[in-house]
CSV table of C-alpha atoms in Angstrom, one decimal:
chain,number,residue,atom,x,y,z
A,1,UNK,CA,-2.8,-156.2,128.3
A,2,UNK,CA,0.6,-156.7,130.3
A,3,UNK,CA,3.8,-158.2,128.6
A,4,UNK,CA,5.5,-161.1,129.0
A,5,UNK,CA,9.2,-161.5,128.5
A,6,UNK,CA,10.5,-165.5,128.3
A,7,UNK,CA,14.3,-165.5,128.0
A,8,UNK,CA,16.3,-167.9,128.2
A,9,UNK,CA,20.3,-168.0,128.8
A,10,UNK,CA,21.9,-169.8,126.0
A,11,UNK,CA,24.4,-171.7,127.0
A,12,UNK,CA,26.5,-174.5,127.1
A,13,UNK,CA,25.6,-178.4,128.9
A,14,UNK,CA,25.4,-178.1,133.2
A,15,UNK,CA,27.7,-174.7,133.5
A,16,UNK,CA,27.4,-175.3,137.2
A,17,UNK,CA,29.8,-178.4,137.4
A,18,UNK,CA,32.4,-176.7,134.6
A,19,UNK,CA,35.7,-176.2,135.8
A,20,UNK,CA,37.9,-176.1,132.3
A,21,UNK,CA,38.0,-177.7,128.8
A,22,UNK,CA,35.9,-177.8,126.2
A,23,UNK,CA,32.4,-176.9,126.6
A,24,UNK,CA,29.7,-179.3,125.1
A,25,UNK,CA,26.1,-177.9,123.5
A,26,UNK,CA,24.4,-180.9,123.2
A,27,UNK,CA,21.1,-179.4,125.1
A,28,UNK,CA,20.6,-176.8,121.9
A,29,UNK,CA,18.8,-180.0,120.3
A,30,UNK,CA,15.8,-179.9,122.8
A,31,UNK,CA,15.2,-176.1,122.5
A,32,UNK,CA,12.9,-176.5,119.7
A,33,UNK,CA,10.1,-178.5,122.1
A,34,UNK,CA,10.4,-175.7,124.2
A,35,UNK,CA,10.1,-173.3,121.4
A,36,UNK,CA,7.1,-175.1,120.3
A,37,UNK,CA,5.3,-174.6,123.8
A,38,UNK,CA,5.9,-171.0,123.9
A,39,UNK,CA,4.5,-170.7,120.2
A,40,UNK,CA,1.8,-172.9,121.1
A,41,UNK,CA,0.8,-169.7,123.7
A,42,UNK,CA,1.9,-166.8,120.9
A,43,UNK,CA,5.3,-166.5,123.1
A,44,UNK,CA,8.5,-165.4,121.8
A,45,UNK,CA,11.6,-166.7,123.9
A,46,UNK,CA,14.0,-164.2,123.8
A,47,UNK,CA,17.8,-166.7,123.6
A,48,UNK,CA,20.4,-164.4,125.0
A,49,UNK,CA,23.5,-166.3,123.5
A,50,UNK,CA,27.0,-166.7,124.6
A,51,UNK,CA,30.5,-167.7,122.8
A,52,UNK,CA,30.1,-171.5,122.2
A,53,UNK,CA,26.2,-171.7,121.5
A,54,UNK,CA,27.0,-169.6,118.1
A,55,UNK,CA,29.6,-172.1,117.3
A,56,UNK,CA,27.0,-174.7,117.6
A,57,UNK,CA,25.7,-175.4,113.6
A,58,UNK,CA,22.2,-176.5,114.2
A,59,UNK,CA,21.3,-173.6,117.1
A,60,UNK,CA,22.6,-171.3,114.4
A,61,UNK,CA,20.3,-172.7,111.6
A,62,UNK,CA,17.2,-173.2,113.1
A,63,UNK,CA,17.6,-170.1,115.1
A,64,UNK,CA,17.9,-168.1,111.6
A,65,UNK,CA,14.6,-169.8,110.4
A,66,UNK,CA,12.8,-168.5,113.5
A,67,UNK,CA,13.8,-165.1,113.1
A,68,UNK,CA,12.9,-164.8,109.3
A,69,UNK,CA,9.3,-165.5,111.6
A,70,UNK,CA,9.6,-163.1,114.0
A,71,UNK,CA,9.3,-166.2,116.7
A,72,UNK,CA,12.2,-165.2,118.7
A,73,UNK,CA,14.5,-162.8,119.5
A,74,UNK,CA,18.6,-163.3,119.8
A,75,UNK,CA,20.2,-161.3,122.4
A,76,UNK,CA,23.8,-161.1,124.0
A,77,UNK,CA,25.0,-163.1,127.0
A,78,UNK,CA,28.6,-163.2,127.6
A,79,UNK,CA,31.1,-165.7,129.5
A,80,UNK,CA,33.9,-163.5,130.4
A,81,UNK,CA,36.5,-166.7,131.2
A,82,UNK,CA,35.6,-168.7,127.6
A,83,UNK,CA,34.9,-165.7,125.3
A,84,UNK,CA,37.8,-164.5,123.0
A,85,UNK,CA,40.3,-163.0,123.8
A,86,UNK,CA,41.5,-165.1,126.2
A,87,UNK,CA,43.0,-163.3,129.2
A,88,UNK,CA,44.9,-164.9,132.2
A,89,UNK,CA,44.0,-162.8,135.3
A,90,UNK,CA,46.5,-162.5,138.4
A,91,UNK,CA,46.5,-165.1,141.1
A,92,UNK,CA,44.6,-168.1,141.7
A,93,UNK,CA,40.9,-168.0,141.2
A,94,UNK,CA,38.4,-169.1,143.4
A,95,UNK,CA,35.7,-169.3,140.9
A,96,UNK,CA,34.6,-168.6,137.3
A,97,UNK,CA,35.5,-165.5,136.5
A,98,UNK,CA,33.0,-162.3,136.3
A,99,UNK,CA,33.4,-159.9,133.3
A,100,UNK,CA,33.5,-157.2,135.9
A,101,UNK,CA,37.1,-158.5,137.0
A,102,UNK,CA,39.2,-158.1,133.7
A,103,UNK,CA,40.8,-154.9,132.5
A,104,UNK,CA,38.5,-152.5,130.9
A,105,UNK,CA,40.1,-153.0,127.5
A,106,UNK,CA,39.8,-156.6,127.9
A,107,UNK,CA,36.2,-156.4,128.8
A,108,UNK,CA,35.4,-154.3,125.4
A,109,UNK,CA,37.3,-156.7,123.4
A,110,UNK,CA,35.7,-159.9,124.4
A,111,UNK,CA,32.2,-158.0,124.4
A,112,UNK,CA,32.7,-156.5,121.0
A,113,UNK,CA,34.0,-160.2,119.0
A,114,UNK,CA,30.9,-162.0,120.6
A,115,UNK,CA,29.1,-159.1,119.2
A,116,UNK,CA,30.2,-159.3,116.2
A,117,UNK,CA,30.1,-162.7,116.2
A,118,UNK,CA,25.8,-163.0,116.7
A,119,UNK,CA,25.9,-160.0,114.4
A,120,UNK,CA,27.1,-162.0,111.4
A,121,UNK,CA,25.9,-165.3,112.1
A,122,UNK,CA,22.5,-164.4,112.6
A,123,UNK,CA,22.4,-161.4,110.4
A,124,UNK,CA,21.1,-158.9,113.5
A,125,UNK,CA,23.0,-156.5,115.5
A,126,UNK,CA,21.5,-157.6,119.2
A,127,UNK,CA,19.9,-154.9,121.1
A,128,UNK,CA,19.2,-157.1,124.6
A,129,UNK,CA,21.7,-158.3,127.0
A,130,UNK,CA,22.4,-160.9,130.4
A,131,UNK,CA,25.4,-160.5,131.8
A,132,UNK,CA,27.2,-164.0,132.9
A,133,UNK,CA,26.6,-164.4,136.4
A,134,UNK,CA,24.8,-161.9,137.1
A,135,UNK,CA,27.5,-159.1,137.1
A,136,UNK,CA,27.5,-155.5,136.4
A,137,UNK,CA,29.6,-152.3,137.1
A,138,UNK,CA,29.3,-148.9,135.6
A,139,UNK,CA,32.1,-149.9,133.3
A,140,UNK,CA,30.2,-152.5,131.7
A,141,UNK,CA,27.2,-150.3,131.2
A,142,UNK,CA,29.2,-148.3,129.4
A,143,UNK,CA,30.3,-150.7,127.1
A,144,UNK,CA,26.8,-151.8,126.4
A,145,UNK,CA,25.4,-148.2,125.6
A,146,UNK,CA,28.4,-147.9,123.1
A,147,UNK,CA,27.6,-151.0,121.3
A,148,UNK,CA,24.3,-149.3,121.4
A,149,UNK,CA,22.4,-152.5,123.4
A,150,UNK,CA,19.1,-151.3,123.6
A,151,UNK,CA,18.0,-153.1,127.6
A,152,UNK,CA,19.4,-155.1,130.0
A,153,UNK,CA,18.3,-157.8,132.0
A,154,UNK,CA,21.0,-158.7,134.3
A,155,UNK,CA,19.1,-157.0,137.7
A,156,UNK,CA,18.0,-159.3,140.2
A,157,UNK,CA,15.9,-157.3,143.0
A,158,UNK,CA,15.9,-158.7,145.8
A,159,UNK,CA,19.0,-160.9,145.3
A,160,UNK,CA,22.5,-160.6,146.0
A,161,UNK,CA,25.3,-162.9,144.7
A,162,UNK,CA,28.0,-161.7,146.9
A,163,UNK,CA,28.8,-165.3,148.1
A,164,UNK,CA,28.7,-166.1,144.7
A,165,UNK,CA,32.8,-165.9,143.5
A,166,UNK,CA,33.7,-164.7,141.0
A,167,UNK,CA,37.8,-165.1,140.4
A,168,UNK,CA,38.9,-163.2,143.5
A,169,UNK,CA,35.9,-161.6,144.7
A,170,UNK,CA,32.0,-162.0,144.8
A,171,UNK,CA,29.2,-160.8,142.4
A,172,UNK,CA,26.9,-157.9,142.4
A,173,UNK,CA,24.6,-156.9,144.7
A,174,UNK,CA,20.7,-155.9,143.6
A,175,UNK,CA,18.8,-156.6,146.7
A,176,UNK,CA,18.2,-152.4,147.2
A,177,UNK,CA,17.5,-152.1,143.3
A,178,UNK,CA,14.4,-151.4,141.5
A,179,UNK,CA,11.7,-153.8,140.7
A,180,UNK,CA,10.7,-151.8,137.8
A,181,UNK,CA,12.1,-150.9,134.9
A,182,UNK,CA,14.8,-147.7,135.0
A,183,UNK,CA,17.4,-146.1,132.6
A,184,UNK,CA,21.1,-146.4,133.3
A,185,UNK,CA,23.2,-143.4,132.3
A,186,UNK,CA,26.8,-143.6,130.4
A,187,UNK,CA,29.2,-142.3,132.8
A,188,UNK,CA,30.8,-139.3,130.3
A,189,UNK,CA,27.2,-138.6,128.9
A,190,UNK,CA,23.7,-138.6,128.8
A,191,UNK,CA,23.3,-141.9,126.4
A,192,UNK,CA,21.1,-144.6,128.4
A,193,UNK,CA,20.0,-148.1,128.7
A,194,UNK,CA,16.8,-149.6,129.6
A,195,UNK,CA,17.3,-152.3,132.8
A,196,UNK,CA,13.9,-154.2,132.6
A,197,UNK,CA,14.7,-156.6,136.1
A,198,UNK,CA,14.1,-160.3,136.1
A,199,UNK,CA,10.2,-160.2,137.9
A,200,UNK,CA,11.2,-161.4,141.5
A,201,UNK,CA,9.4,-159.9,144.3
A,202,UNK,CA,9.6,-161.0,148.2
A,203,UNK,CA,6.5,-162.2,150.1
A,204,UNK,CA,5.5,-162.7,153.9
A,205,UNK,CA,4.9,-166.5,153.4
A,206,UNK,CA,7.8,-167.3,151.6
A,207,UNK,CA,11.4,-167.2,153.1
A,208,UNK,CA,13.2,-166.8,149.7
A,209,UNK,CA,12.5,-164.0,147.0
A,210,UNK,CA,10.2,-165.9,144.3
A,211,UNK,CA,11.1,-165.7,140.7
A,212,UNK,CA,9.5,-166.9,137.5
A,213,UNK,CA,11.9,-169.5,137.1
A,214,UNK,CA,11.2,-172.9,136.8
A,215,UNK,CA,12.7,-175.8,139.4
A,216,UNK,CA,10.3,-178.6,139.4
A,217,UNK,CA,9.2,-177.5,143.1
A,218,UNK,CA,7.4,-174.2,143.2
A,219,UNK,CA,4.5,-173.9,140.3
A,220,UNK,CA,2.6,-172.1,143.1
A,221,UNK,CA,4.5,-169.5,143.9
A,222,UNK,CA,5.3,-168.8,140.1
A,223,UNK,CA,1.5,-169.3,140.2
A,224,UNK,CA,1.2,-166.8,142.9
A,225,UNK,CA,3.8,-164.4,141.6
A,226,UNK,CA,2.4,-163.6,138.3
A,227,UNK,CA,-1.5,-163.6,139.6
A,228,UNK,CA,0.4,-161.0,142.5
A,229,UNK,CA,1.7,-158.9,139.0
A,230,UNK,CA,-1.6,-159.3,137.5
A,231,UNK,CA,-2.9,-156.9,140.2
A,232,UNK,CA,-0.5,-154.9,140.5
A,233,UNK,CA,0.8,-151.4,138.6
A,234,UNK,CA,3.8,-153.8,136.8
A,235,UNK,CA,3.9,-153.9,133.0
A,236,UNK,CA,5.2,-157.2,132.6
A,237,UNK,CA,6.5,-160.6,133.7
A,238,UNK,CA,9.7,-161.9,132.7
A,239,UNK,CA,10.6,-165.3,133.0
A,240,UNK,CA,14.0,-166.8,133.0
A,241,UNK,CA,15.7,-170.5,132.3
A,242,UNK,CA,19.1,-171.8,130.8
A,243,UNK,CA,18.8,-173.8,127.7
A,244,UNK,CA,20.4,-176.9,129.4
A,245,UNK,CA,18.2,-177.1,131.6
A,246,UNK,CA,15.9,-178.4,128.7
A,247,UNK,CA,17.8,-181.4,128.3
A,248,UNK,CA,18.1,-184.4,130.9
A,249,UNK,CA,21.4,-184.2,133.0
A,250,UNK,CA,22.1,-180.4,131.7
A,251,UNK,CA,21.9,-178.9,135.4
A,252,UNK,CA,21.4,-179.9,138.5
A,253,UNK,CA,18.2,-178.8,138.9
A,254,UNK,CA,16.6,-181.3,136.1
A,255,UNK,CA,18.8,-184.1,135.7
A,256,UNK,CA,16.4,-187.2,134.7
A,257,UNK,CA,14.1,-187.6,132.1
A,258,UNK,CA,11.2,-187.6,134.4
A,259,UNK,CA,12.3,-184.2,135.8
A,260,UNK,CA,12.1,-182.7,132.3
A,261,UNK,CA,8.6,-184.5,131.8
A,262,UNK,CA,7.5,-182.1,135.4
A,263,UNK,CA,9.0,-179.5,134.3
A,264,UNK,CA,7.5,-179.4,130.7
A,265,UNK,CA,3.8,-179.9,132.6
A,266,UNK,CA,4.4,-177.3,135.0
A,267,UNK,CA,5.6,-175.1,131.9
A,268,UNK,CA,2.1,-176.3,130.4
A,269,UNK,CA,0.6,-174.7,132.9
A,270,UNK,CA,2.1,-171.7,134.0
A,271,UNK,CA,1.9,-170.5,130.1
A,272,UNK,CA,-1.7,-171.3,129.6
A,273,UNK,CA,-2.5,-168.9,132.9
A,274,UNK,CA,-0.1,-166.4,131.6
A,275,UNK,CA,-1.9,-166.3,128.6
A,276,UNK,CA,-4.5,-164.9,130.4
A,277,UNK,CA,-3.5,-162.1,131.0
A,278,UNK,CA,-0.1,-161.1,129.6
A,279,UNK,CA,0.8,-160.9,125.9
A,280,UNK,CA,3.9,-162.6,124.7
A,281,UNK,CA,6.5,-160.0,123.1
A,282,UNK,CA,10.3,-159.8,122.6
A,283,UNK,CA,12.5,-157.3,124.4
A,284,UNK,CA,13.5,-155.8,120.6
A,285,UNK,CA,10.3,-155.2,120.2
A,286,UNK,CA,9.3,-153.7,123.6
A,287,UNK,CA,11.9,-151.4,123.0
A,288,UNK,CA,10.4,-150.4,119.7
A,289,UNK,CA,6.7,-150.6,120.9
A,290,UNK,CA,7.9,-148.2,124.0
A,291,UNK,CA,9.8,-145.5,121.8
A,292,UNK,CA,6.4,-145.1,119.9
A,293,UNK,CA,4.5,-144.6,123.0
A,294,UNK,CA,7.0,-141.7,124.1
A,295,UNK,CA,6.7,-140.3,121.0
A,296,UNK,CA,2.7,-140.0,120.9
A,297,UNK,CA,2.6,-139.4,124.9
C-alpha cells in the first residue's frame, strides 16, 4: 500500500496579511477537530512548527499527549524575520524576509534556538523540516544535515516563487526539480538529506500545477490527483495546509464559518478515498521504515 504524508505548517493566525507586531495563535484551538478527522482515517498529521506556535501553552500540551500516542509527528518550520535572534538586514524590505537572505551564522543561530526550542518542549529532537516560504539554498541544506534533520519538504515541482519577495529578492525556484523523492548532499561531505516534494504534478486540462491542498474550490482535481498517483510508480501522497487555515478568518482562503464547514466536508471526503488506497504514516517514521528496507534490499 502507498503512503500518505498530511502536514501541516504550524503557524501563527492569517500570516498573509502580517506586516509586524505581535503574532496571535488563536487557530491552535481548532487543530484538534482536524486531528480528530485524520484519526478518524488512521492518519498522522505531521505539525511542522515555527517560533510562536511553541510559545503557545495549549498546542504544547495537547501536542505532547498525542505524541506519548504516536498520532502525530512534530517537525521544524522556521520564520526567519520572527525567530530569535533577531537580525536587522540592510535596506528596506519589500517583503517578509526568506531565511536564505541573512548571514550564514545568523541563519544557524536562529535555526539551532528553534531547534532547541521543539527539542525541549516536546521532548523530541525533530527529524522533518518546511522551510518558511518555501526557500532553500545549499547553505541551508547544510545546516539541516548538521542538525542531523532527517527529510525535507520544502520542494514544490512544478512551482516557482520568484515573484514571491522575500526582503530584497524573490524565492526559490523548483519548477525543473524532481517530483520524486532524492537525496541532497552536504556541500564539504558526503552526509545527505531526504527531499520527499509536496505531491503536485501538471495536467493538460488544468492551467495551474494541482496540489493536495485544500481551497474550498478544487475537490476534483485533488480527487483527480491522488487517483492520477494511485496509478502511477509514486510511493506516496503528501498533503499540505497551515493550521490557521482551520479557524474562521485565519487566511484568506477560508475566512467564514461556512467556508470551514466546505472545507471540513471536502476533507471528509478526500480522506475517506485516500484511505483507499494509501496508508497514513509520519515522515519520522518513513524515514525509519525506509532505512529498514535498505538494509534487507
Amino acid at each position: 500500500m502507498k503512503h500518505f504524508f498530511i502536514t501541516i505548517d504550524t503557524e501563527g493566525d492569517n500570516l498573509w496579511e502580517y506586516t509586524s507586531g505581535k503574532i496571535n495563535t488563536e487557530n491552535v484551538k481548532f487543530i484538534p477537530r482536524f486531528q480528530e478527522l485524520a484519526q478518524k482515517y488512521n492518519f498522522k498529521p505531521v505539525y511542522l512548527v515555527n517560533y510562536e506556535i511553541i510559545e503557545n501553552d495549549f498546542f504544547c500540551e495537547y501536542a505532547n499527549k498525542l505524541l506519548k500516542d504516536n498520532f502525530c509527528e512534530i517537525g521544524i518550520h522556521p520564520h526567519a524575520w520572527n525567530s530569535p535572534p533577531l537580525f536587522d538586514l540592510e535596506g528596506s524590505g519589500k517583503g517578509l524576509p526568506y531565511l536564505i537572505e541573512y548571514p550564514k551564522d545568523i541563519m544557524n543561530q536562529k535555526f539551532d534556538y528553534l531547534y532547541n526550542a521543539i527539542t525541549e518542549k516536546f521532548n523530541v529532537k525533530p527529524v522533518s523540516h518546511r522551510s518558511g516560504r518555501w526557500a532553500l539554498n545549499q547553505d541551508y541544506i547544510d545546516i539541516l544535515i548538521e542538525h542531523d534533520i532527517k527529510i525535507d519538504c520544502s520542494v514544490t515541482p512544478f512551482v516557482s516563487w520568484k515573484r514571491s519577495m522575500g526582503h530584497s529578492a524573490g524565492g526559490s525556484d523548483y519548477s525543473k526539480n524532481s517530483s520524486e523523492p532524492y537525496k541532497v548532499k552536504h556541500s564539504k561531505n558526503n552526509n545527505a538529506i531526504t527531499e520527499i516534494p509536496v505531491t503536485i504534478r501538471k495536467f493538460p486540462f488544468f492551467l495551474r500545477p494541482v496540489w493536495i491542498r485544500p481551497n474550498g474550490k478544487n475537490l476534483s482535481k485533488m480527487l483527480k490527483l491522488c487517483d492520477y498517483i494511485k496509478k502511477s510508480k509514486s510511493q506516496y501522497l503528501m498533503f499540505m495546509l497551515h493550521s490557521s487555515e482551520l479557524m474562521p478568518k485565519g487566511s484568506p482562503t477560508f475566512s467564514t464559518n461556512e467556508s470551514i464547514e466546505k472545507l471540513y466536508n471536502d476533507l471528509e471526503i478526500l480522506f475517506k478515498h485516500i484511505s483507499h488506497h494509501f496508508k497514513g504514516i509520519t515522515l519520522k517514521d518513513y524515514h525509519a521504515l525506509s532505512l529498514h528496507t535498505d538494509k534487507h534490499s
